[in-house]
Every structure is written in structure tokens, then in C-alpha cells.
Short mmCIF file of C-alpha atoms and ligand atoms in Angstrom, two decimals:
data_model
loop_
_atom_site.label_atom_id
_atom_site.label_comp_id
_atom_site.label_asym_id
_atom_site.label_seq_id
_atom_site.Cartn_x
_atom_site.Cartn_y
_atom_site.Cartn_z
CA UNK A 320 40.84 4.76 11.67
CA UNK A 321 37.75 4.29 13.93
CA UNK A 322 34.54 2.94 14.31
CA UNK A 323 32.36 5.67 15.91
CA UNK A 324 29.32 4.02 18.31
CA UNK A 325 26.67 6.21 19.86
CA UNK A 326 24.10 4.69 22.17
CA UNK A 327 21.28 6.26 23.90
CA UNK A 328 22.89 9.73 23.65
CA UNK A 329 21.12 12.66 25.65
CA UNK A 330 22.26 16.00 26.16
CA UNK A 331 20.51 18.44 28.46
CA UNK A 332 21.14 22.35 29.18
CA UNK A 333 18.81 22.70 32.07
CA UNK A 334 15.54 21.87 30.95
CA UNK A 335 15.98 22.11 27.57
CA UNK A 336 16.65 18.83 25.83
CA UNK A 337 19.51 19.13 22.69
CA UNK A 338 19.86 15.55 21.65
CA UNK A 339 17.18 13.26 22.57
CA UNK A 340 18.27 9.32 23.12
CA UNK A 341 20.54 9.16 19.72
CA UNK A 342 21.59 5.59 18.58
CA UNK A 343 24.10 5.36 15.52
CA UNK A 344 26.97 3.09 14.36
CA UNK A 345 29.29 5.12 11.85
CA UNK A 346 31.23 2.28 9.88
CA UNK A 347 35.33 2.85 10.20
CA UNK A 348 36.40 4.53 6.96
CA UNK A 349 32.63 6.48 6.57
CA UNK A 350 32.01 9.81 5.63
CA UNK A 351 29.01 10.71 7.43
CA UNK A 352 26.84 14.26 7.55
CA UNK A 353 24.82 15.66 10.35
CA UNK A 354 22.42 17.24 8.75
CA UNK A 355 19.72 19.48 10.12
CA UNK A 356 18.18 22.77 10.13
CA UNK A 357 20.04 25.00 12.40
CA UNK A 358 19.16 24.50 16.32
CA UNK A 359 18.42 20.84 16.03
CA UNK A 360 21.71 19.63 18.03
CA UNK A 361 24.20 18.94 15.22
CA UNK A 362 27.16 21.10 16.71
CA UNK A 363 25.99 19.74 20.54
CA UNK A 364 26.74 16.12 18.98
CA UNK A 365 30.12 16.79 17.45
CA UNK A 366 31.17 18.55 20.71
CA UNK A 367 29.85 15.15 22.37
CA UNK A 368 31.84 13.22 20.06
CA UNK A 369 35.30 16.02 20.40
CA UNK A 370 34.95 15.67 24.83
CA UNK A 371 33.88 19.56 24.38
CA UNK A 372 30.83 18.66 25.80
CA UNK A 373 29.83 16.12 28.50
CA UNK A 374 26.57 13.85 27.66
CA UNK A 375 24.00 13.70 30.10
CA UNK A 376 23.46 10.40 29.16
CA UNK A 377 24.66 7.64 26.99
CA UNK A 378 28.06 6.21 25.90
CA UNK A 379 30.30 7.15 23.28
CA UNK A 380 33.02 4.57 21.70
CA UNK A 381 35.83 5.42 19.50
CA UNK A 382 37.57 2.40 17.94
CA UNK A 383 36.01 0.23 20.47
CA UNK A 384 37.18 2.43 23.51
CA UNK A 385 34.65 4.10 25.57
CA UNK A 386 35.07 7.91 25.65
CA UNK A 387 32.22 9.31 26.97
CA UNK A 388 33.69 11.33 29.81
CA UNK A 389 37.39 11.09 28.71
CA UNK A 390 38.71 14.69 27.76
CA UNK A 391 39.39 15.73 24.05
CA UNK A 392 43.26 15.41 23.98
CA UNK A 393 43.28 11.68 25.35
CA UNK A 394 40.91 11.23 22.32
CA UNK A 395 43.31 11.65 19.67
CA UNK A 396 40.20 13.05 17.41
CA UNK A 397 41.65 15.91 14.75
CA UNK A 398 38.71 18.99 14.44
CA UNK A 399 38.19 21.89 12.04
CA UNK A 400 35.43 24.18 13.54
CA UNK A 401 33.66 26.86 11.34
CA UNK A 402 36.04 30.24 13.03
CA UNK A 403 38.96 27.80 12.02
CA UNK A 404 40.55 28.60 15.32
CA UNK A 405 44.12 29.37 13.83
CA UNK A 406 46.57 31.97 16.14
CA UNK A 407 46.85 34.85 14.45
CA UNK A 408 50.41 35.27 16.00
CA UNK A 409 51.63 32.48 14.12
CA UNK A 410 52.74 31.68 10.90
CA UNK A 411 50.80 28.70 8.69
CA UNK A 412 53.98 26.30 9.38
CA UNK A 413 53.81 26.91 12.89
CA UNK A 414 49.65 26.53 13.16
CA UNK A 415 50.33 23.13 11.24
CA UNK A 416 52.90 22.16 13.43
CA UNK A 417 51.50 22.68 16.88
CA UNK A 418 49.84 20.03 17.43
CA UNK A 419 53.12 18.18 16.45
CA UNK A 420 55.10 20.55 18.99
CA UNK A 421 52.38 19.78 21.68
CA UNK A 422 53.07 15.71 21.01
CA UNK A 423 57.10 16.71 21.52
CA UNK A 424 57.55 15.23 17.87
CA UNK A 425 61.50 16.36 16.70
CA UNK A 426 62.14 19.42 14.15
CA UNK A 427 63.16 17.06 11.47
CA UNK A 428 59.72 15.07 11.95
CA UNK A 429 57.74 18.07 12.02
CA UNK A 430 59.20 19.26 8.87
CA UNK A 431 58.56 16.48 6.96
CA UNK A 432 54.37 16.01 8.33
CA UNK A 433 54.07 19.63 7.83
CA UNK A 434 55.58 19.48 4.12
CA UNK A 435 53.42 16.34 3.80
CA UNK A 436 49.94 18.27 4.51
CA UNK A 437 50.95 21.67 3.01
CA UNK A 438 51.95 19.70 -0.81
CA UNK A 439 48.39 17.73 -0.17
CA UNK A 440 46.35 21.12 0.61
CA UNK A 441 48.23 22.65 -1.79
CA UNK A 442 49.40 25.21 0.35
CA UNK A 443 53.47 24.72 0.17
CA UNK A 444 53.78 28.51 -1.20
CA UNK A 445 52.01 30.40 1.82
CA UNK A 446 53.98 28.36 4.96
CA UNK A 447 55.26 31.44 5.89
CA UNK A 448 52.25 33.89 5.86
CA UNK A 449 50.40 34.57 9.09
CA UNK A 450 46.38 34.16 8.50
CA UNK A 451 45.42 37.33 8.18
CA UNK A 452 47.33 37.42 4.85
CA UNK A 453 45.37 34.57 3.57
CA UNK A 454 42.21 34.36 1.78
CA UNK A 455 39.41 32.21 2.67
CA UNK A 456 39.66 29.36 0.36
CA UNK A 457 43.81 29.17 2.12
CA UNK A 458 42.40 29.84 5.79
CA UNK A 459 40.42 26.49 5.24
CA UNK A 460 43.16 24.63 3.74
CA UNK A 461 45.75 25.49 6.43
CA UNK A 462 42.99 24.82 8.75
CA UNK A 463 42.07 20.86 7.56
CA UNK A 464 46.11 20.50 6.78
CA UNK A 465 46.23 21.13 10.90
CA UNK A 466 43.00 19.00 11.01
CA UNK A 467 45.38 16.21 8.67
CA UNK A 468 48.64 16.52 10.54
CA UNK A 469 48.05 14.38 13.47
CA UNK A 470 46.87 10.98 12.34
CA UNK A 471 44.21 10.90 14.77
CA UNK A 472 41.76 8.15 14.99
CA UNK A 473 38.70 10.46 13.26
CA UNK A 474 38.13 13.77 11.96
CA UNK A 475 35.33 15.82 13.12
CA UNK A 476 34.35 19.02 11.20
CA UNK A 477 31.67 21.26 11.96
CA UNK A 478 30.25 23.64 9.29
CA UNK A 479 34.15 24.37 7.49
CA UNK A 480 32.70 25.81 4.41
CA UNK A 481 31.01 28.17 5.66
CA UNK A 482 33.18 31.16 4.38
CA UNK A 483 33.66 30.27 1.07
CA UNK A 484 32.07 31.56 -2.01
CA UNK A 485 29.74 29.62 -3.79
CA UNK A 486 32.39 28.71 -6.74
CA UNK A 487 35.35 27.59 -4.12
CA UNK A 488 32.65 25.93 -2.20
CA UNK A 489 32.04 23.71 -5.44
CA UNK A 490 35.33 23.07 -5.73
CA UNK A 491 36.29 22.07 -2.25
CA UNK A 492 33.03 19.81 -2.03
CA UNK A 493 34.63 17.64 -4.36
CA UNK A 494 38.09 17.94 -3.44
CA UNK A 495 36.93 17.23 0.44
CA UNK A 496 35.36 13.94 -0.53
CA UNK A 497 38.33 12.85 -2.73
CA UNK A 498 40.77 13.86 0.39
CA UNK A 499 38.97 11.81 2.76
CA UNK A 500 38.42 8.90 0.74
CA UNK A 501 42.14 8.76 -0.25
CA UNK A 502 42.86 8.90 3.52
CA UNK A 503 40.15 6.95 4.82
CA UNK A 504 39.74 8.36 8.15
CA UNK A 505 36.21 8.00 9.69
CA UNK A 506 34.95 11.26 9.38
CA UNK A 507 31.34 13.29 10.83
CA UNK A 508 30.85 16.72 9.18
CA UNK A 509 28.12 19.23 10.53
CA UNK A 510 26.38 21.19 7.87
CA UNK A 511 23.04 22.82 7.39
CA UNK A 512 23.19 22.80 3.80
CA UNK A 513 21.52 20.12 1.99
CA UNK A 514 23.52 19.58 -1.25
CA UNK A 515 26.85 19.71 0.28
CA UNK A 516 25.64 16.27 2.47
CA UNK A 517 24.06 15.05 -0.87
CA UNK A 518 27.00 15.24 -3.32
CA UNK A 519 29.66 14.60 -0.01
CA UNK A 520 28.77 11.66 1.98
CA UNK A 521 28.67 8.22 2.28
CA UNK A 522 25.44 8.66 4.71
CA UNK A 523 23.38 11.23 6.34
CA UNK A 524 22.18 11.20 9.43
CA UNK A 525 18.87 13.64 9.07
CA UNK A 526 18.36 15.49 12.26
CA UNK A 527 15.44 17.91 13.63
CA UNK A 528 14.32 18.93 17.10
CA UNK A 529 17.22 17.18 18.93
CA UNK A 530 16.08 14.03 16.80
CA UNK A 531 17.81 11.68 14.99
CA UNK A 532 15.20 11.22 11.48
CA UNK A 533 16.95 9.00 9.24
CA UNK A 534 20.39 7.31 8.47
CA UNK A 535 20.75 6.56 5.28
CA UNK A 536 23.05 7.02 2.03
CA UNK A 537 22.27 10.34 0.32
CA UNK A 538 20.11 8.45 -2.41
CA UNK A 539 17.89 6.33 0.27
CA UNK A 540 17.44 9.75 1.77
CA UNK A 541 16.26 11.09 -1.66
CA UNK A 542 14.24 8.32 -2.92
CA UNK A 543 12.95 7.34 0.36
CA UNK A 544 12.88 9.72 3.16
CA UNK A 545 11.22 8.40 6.67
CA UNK A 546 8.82 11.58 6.70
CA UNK A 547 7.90 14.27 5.15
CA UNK A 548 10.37 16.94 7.04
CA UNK A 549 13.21 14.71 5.60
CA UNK A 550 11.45 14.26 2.02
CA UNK A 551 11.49 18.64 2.23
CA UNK A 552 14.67 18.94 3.71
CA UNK A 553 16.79 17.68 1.17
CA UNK A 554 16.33 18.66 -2.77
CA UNK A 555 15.78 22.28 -4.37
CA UNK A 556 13.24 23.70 -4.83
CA UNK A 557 12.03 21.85 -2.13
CA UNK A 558 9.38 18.48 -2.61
CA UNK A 559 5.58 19.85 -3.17
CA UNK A 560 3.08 18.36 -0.26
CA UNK A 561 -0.52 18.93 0.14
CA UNK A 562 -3.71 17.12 1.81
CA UNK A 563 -5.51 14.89 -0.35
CA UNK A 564 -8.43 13.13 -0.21
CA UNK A 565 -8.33 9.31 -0.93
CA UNK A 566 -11.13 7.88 -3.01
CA UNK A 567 -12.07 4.69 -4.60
CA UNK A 568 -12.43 4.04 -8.12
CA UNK A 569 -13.83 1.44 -9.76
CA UNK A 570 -10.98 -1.43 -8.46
CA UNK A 571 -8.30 1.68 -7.66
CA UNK A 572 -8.03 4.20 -5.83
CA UNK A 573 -7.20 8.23 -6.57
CA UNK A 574 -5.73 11.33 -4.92
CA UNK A 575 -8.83 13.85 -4.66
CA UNK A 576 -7.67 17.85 -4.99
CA UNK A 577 -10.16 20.20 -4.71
CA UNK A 578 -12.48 18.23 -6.87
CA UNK A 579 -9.64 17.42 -9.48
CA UNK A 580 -8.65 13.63 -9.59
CA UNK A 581 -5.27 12.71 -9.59
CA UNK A 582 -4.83 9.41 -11.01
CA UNK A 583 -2.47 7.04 -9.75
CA UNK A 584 -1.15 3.56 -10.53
CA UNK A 585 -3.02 0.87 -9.74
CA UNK A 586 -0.09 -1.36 -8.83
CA UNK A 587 1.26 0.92 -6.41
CA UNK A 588 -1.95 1.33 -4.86
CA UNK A 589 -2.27 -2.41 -4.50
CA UNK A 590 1.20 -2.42 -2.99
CA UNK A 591 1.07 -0.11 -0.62
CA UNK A 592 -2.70 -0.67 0.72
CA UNK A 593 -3.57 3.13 -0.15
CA UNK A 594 -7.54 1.88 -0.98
CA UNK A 595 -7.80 0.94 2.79
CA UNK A 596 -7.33 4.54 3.25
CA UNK A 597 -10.53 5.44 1.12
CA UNK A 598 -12.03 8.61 2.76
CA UNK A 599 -9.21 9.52 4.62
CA UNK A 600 -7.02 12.41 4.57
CA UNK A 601 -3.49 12.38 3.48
CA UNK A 602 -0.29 14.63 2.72
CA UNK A 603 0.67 13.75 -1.27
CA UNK A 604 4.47 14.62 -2.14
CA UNK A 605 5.81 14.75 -5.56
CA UNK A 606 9.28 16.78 -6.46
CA UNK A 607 8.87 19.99 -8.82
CA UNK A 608 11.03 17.95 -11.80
CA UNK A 609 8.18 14.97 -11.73
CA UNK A 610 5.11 18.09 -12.36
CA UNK A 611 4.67 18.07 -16.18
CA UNK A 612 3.24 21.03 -17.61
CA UNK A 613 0.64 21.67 -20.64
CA UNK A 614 -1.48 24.57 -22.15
CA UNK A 615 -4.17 22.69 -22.80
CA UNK A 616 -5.94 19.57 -20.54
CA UNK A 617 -5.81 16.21 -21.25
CA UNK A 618 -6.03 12.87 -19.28
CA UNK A 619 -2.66 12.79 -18.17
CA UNK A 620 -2.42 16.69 -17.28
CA UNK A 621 -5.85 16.94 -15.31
CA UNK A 622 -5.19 19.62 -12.20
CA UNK A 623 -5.87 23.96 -14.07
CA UNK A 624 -3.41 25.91 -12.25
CA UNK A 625 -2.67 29.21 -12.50
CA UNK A 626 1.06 30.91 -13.01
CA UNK A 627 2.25 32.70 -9.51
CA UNK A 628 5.60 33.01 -10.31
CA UNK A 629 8.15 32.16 -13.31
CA UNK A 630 11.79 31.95 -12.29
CA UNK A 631 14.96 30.73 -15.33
CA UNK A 632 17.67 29.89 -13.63
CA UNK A 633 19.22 29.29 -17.36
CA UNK A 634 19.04 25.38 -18.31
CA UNK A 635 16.31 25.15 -16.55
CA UNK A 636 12.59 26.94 -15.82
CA UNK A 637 11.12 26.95 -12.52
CA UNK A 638 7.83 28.23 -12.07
CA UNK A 639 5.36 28.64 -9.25
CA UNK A 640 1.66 27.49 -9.86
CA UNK A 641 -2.13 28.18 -7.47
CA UNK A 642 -3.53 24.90 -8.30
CA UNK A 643 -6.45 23.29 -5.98
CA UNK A 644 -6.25 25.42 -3.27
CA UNK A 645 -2.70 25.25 -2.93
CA UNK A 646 0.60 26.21 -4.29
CA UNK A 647 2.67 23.56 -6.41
CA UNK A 648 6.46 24.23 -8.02
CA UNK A 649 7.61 22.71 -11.32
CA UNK A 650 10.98 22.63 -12.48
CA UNK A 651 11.30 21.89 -16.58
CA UNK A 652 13.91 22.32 -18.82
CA UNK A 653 13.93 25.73 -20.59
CA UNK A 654 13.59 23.98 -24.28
CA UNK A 655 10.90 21.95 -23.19
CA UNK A 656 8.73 25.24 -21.65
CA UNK A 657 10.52 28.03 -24.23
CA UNK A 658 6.66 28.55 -26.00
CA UNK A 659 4.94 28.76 -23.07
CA UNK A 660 3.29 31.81 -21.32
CA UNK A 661 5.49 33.92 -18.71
CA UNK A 662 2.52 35.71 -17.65
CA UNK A 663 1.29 36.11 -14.30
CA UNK A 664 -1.78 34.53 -14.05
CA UNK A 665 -1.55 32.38 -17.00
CA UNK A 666 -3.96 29.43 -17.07
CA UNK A 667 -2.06 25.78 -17.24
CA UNK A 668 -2.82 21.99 -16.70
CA UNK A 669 -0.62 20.14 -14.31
CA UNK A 670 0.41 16.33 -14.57
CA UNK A 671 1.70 14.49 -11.34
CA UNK A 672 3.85 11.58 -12.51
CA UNK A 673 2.11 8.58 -10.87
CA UNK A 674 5.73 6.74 -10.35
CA UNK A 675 7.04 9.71 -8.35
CA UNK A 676 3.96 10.21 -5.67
CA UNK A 677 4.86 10.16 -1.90
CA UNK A 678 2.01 9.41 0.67
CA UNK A 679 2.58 11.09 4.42
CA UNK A 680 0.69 10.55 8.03
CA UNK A 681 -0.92 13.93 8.21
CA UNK A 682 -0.62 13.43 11.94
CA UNK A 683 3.20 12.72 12.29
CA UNK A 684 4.48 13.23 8.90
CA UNK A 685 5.64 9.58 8.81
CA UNK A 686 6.11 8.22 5.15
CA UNK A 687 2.98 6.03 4.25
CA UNK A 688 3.79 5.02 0.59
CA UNK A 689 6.93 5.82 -1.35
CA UNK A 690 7.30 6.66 -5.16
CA UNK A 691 6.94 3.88 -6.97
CA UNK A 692 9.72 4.48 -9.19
CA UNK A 693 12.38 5.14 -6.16
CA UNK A 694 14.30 2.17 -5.74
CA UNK A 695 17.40 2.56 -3.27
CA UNK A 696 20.24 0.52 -4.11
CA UNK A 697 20.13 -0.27 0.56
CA UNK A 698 17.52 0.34 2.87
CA UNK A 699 20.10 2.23 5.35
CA UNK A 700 18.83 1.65 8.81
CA UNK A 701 16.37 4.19 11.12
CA UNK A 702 18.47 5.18 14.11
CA UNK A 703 16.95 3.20 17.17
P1 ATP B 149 23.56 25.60 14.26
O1 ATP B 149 23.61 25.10 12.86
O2 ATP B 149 22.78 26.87 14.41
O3 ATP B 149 24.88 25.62 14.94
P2 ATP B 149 23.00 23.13 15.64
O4 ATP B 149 22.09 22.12 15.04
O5 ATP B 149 24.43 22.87 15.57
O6 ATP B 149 22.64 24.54 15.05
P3 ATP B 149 23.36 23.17 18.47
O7 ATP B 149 24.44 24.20 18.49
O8 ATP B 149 23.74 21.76 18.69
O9 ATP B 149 22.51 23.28 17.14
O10 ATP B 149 22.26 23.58 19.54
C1 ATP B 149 21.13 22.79 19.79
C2 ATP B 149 20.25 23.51 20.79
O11 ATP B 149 20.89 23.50 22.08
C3 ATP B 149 19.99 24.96 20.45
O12 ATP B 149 18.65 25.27 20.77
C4 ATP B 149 20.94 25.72 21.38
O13 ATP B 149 20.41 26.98 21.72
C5 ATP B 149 21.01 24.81 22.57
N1 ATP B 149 22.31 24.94 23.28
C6 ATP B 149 23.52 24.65 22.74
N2 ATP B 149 24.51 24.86 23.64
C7 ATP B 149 23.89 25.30 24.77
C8 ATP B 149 24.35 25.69 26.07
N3 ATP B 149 25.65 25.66 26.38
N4 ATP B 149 23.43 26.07 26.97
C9 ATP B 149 22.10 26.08 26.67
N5 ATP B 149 21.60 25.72 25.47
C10 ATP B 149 22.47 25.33 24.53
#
């Protein structure tokens, strides 16, 4: 068990910068996601972090140690990669067990780690297959028993759901974060995908362009992202986000669309200084649950839209909406929406919940007000 420290981490591949000057503290014990579309230097930071890779600049620590140019197998760092990297030649006890063989560990200790990891993956019954008779919910359990085997200080995994089907990817998501928290070893996991970092970790570390965004816990990241590419990133169908005018009225202030007021609170106005930025520009965010949908106008449902698109996904009803110019997703539940229209092109009225409004810099997409209604239990911390 390890803390993991990065400090002013740069990678360069000629003149293209990977990772530019990352700055992160993972607690010891932590479950922590890199999480990024793909390009934006996840994998060149785990390979950083596994001695695969040589910074350009910066320092790595692992339980205090600096181990920024030390090479992976003085480490003692255990790695699943998304090919698995099992030998084909061998059997499952003997891909287990090499690392064990490599460390000159005796037969009768072997046995009894390998045993250990195969009854806790659940994989006692196939010891004696080679890979290629496996399927691909086994391949990644032999492949984080090897991972398990060694005790080493941290785990690093990069992308090792990748082959599974949807169902055994729901399964292992939660099986995963139950393994790791019963064994407690500091662990980073690359993904791409959103809601396997949102129902998996203990904090996210948002990353674009090389950039570090955000660290935060998964509901910080949700209820108050640093910008708008982390407010889109994360939840599906992605968060709505338009320009806006901002306008005063009488002591408040609205959120001009195409002509249409949209009202919103005067006491998060107040808070957040938003009539300062009378006249001004701005990107509004609201998620597609907090868009309330009506037949008819009234006060609270003020924007006409028109129906682009309607999609049931069974509990609940997503549809797609030309409102103002621009195009706005709702997602209701199918009881609440069963008597309304299907029709392209059907007229509706649109209702932005005031408590669940986002404000963004339409210059760097930095959050400028956040919902009023999203209250994160910690702040997390902005990498430096
Ligand atoms: P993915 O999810 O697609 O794996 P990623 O976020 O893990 O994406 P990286 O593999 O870290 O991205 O790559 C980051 C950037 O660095 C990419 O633009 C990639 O092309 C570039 N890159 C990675 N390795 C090298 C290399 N050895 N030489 C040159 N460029 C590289």
C-alpha cells in the first residue's frame, strides 16, 4: 500500500507535448480514474507511473520513494493492460505464477498464492486451461488474479474492460470496486468511458489535451465540474449548453434565448454575481433530466421547441428538441411523457429548472456559476 505523488509531470515525443506539467497526490488505499477522451495522455501517464515510459520532466514517488527513472521491476507495481498480455504457451496456473517464479518464491508458496487469487477471481476450475480456451470475462480474471498475486505496492490498470460485453462489464464494475476495496491497494485505472469512473472510483482525475481538468470524487465532478468539457464529459445523454444573453430584470437578472426569457432564481443570481454580467454573453448548462416538458405554455415552461427526435430507452423517454436556435435533450420518465406527441415536428414548451443551471466562460469554458441545487459533500482539489 502506497501513496502515489506526481509533481510537475511532462512528457514529450518530439515536439508534441502528451502530459503537460501534471500535479496530483493519490491518497494510499484510493481508487482513482484517469479519465479522458482518447488521445489526451491517460495511457502515457500510467506508463509514467509503471517505468514503461521515462518523463521528460517531473518526479514520481511511490510510498514516499522517488521512482521517476527507476525501471518497472524495482517498482514492485502489479499491471493489467487492455491485450492482457498472458503467454499463450502457458497454462492459467503457470501465467499466475510467473511472477512468483520470477521472485524465486518455492512450489509450495506458489501453490498456495496462486490458489489464493484463483478462489478470489473465481477461477479455481480453469487453472489448467491455456487462454485461448477461455472466454473473455475468464481472460480478465486470470489476468487481475496475475495483477493480485504479487502484493505489490499499487495496481495500475489501463482500459481492462475493454473486451467485455456490456452485461459482464456491469458485473465486473461492481465486483472490481468491491475487490479493491477489500484489498486496499492504491489503485489508478485508465478508462475512456464515463460511467465506469462514475459508479468505480473514489476520485477522478478529468483529463483533456495532455491536461489535468479536475480531481475530484465522482459526485463533485457531477455536481460541480471546473468547465464545461468536464460538465459534458461525464453524464448521458450528455449536459445541454448554449450562449445566452444576460439581462436585467427589475432587481434580477435572466438568461435571454432567442428572445425567450429564461427565468432564474434570484438568490442564485445574487450569489454568484451573474447581474454584473448584464449584456454579456454566456454558455448556460442544464442536464436533459432537469428540462421539464409541457404541451401547452405557461410561466414555468416558457422556451416553444419543436420535436427532432424521440428515443425510449424503456423506463425512460429521451427526446431531442430545436428550441431558440439551438438543439436541447430531455430525458423524462416514460409515465410522466406516455400522452404526449411522438411526432416529428411536434410543437412543445420547455422548462429549465432554475436550481440545476450551470453558467460557463464562453472564452475558456471555465465554470462561472454552478447549479444551485448541487451541493458536493468535498470540494476535491484542482490539480496545481
Ligand atoms: P487512448 O485512450 O486512445 O489510449 P490516451 O489518453 O491513453 O488515449 P496516450 O496513449 O497517452 O492517450 O497518448 C497521448 C498522445 O501521445 C497521443 O496523441 C499519442 O499519439 C501520443 N503518443 C503516445 N505515445 C507516443 C510515442 N511513443 N511517440 C509519439 N507520440 C506518442
Amino acid at each position: 500500500m502506497a501513496e502515489v505523488r506526481i509533481s510537475s509531470l511532462v512528457k514529450r515525443f518530439g515536439s508534441f507535448t502528451a502530459v503537460k506539467d501534471a500535479s496530483i497526490t493519490v491518497n494510499d488505499g484510493e481508487f482513482v480514474f484517469l479519465l479522458g477522451p482518447s488521445g489526451c495522455g491517460k495511457t502515457t501517464t500510467l506508463r509514467m507511473l509503471a517505468g514503461l515510459e521515462m518523463p521528460t520532466e517531473g518526479r514520481i514517488e511511490i510510498g514516499g520513494r522517488d521512482v521517476t527513472y527507476l525501471r518497472p521491476r524495482y517498482r514492485n507495481v502489479g499491471m493489467v493492460f487492455q491485450d492482457y498480455g498472458l503467454y499463450r504457451h502457458m497454462t492459467v496456473f503457470e501465467n499466475i505464477a510467473y511472477p512468483l517464479r520470477v521472485r524465486r518464491m518455492t512450489r509450495t508458496q506458489i501453490r498456495e498464492k496462486v490458489g489464493d487469487v484463483a478462489r478470489l477471481m473465481q477461477i479455481t476450475e480453469v487453472l489448467k486451461r491455456k487462454p485461448d480456451q477461455l472466454s473473455a470475462g475468464q481472460l480478465q480474471r486470470v489476468a487481475i488474479a496475475r495483477m493480485l498475486v504479487r502484493d505489490a505496492d499499487i495496481f495500475l490498470m489501463d482500459e481492462p474492460m475493454s473486451h467485455l460485453d456490456a452485461q459482464l462489464r456491469g458485473l465486473m464494475r461492481a465486483e472490481l470496486r468491491h475487490l479493491q476495496k477489500q484489498i486496499g491497494t492504491t489503485t489508478i485505472f485508465v478508462t475512456h468511458d464515463q460511467l465506469e469512473a462514475m459508479t468505480m472510483a473514489d476520485r477522478i482525475i478529468v483529463m483533456r489535451g495532455g491536461h489535468m481538468l479536475q480531481f475530484a470524487t465522482p459526485r463533485t465532478i457531477f455536481e460541480r465540474p471546473a468547465n464545461e468539457f468536464v460538465a459534458t464529459f461525464v453524464g448521458e445523454p450528455q449536459m445541454n449548453v448554449f450562449p445566452v444573453r444576460i439581462e436585467a430584470r427589475g432587481s434580477g437578472a435572466v438568461a435571454v434565448l432567442d428572445g425567450t426569457d429564461i427565468p432564474l432564481d434570484p438568490a442564485w443570481v445574487g450569489a454568484n454575481g451573474i447581474a454584473s454580467m448584464e449584456g454579456r454573453t454566456v454558455r448556460l448548462g442544464i442536464r436533459p433530466e432537469h428540462v421539464a416538458i409541457r404541451e401547452t405554455a405557461d410561466e414555468r415552461h416558457p422556451l416553444a421547441a419543436k420535436l427532432l427526435a424521440f428515443e425510449p430507452t424503456g423506463a425512460e423517454n429521451l427526446y431531442v428538441f430545436s428550441a431558440g436556435g439551438v438543439e436541447i435533450t430531455t430525458r423524462s420518465s416514460t409515465d410522466e411523457t406516455a400522452s404526449h406527441s411522438k411526432e416529428f415536428g411536434a410543437p412543445f414548451h420547455l422548462g429549465l429548472d432554475p436550481n440545476w443551471l450551470y453558467l460557463f466562460d464562453p472564452d475558456d469554458g471555465r465554470t462561472l456559476a454552478y447549479a444551485a441545487s448541487s451541493r458536493a459533500d468535498d470540494e476535491g482539489s484542482a490539480p496545481a
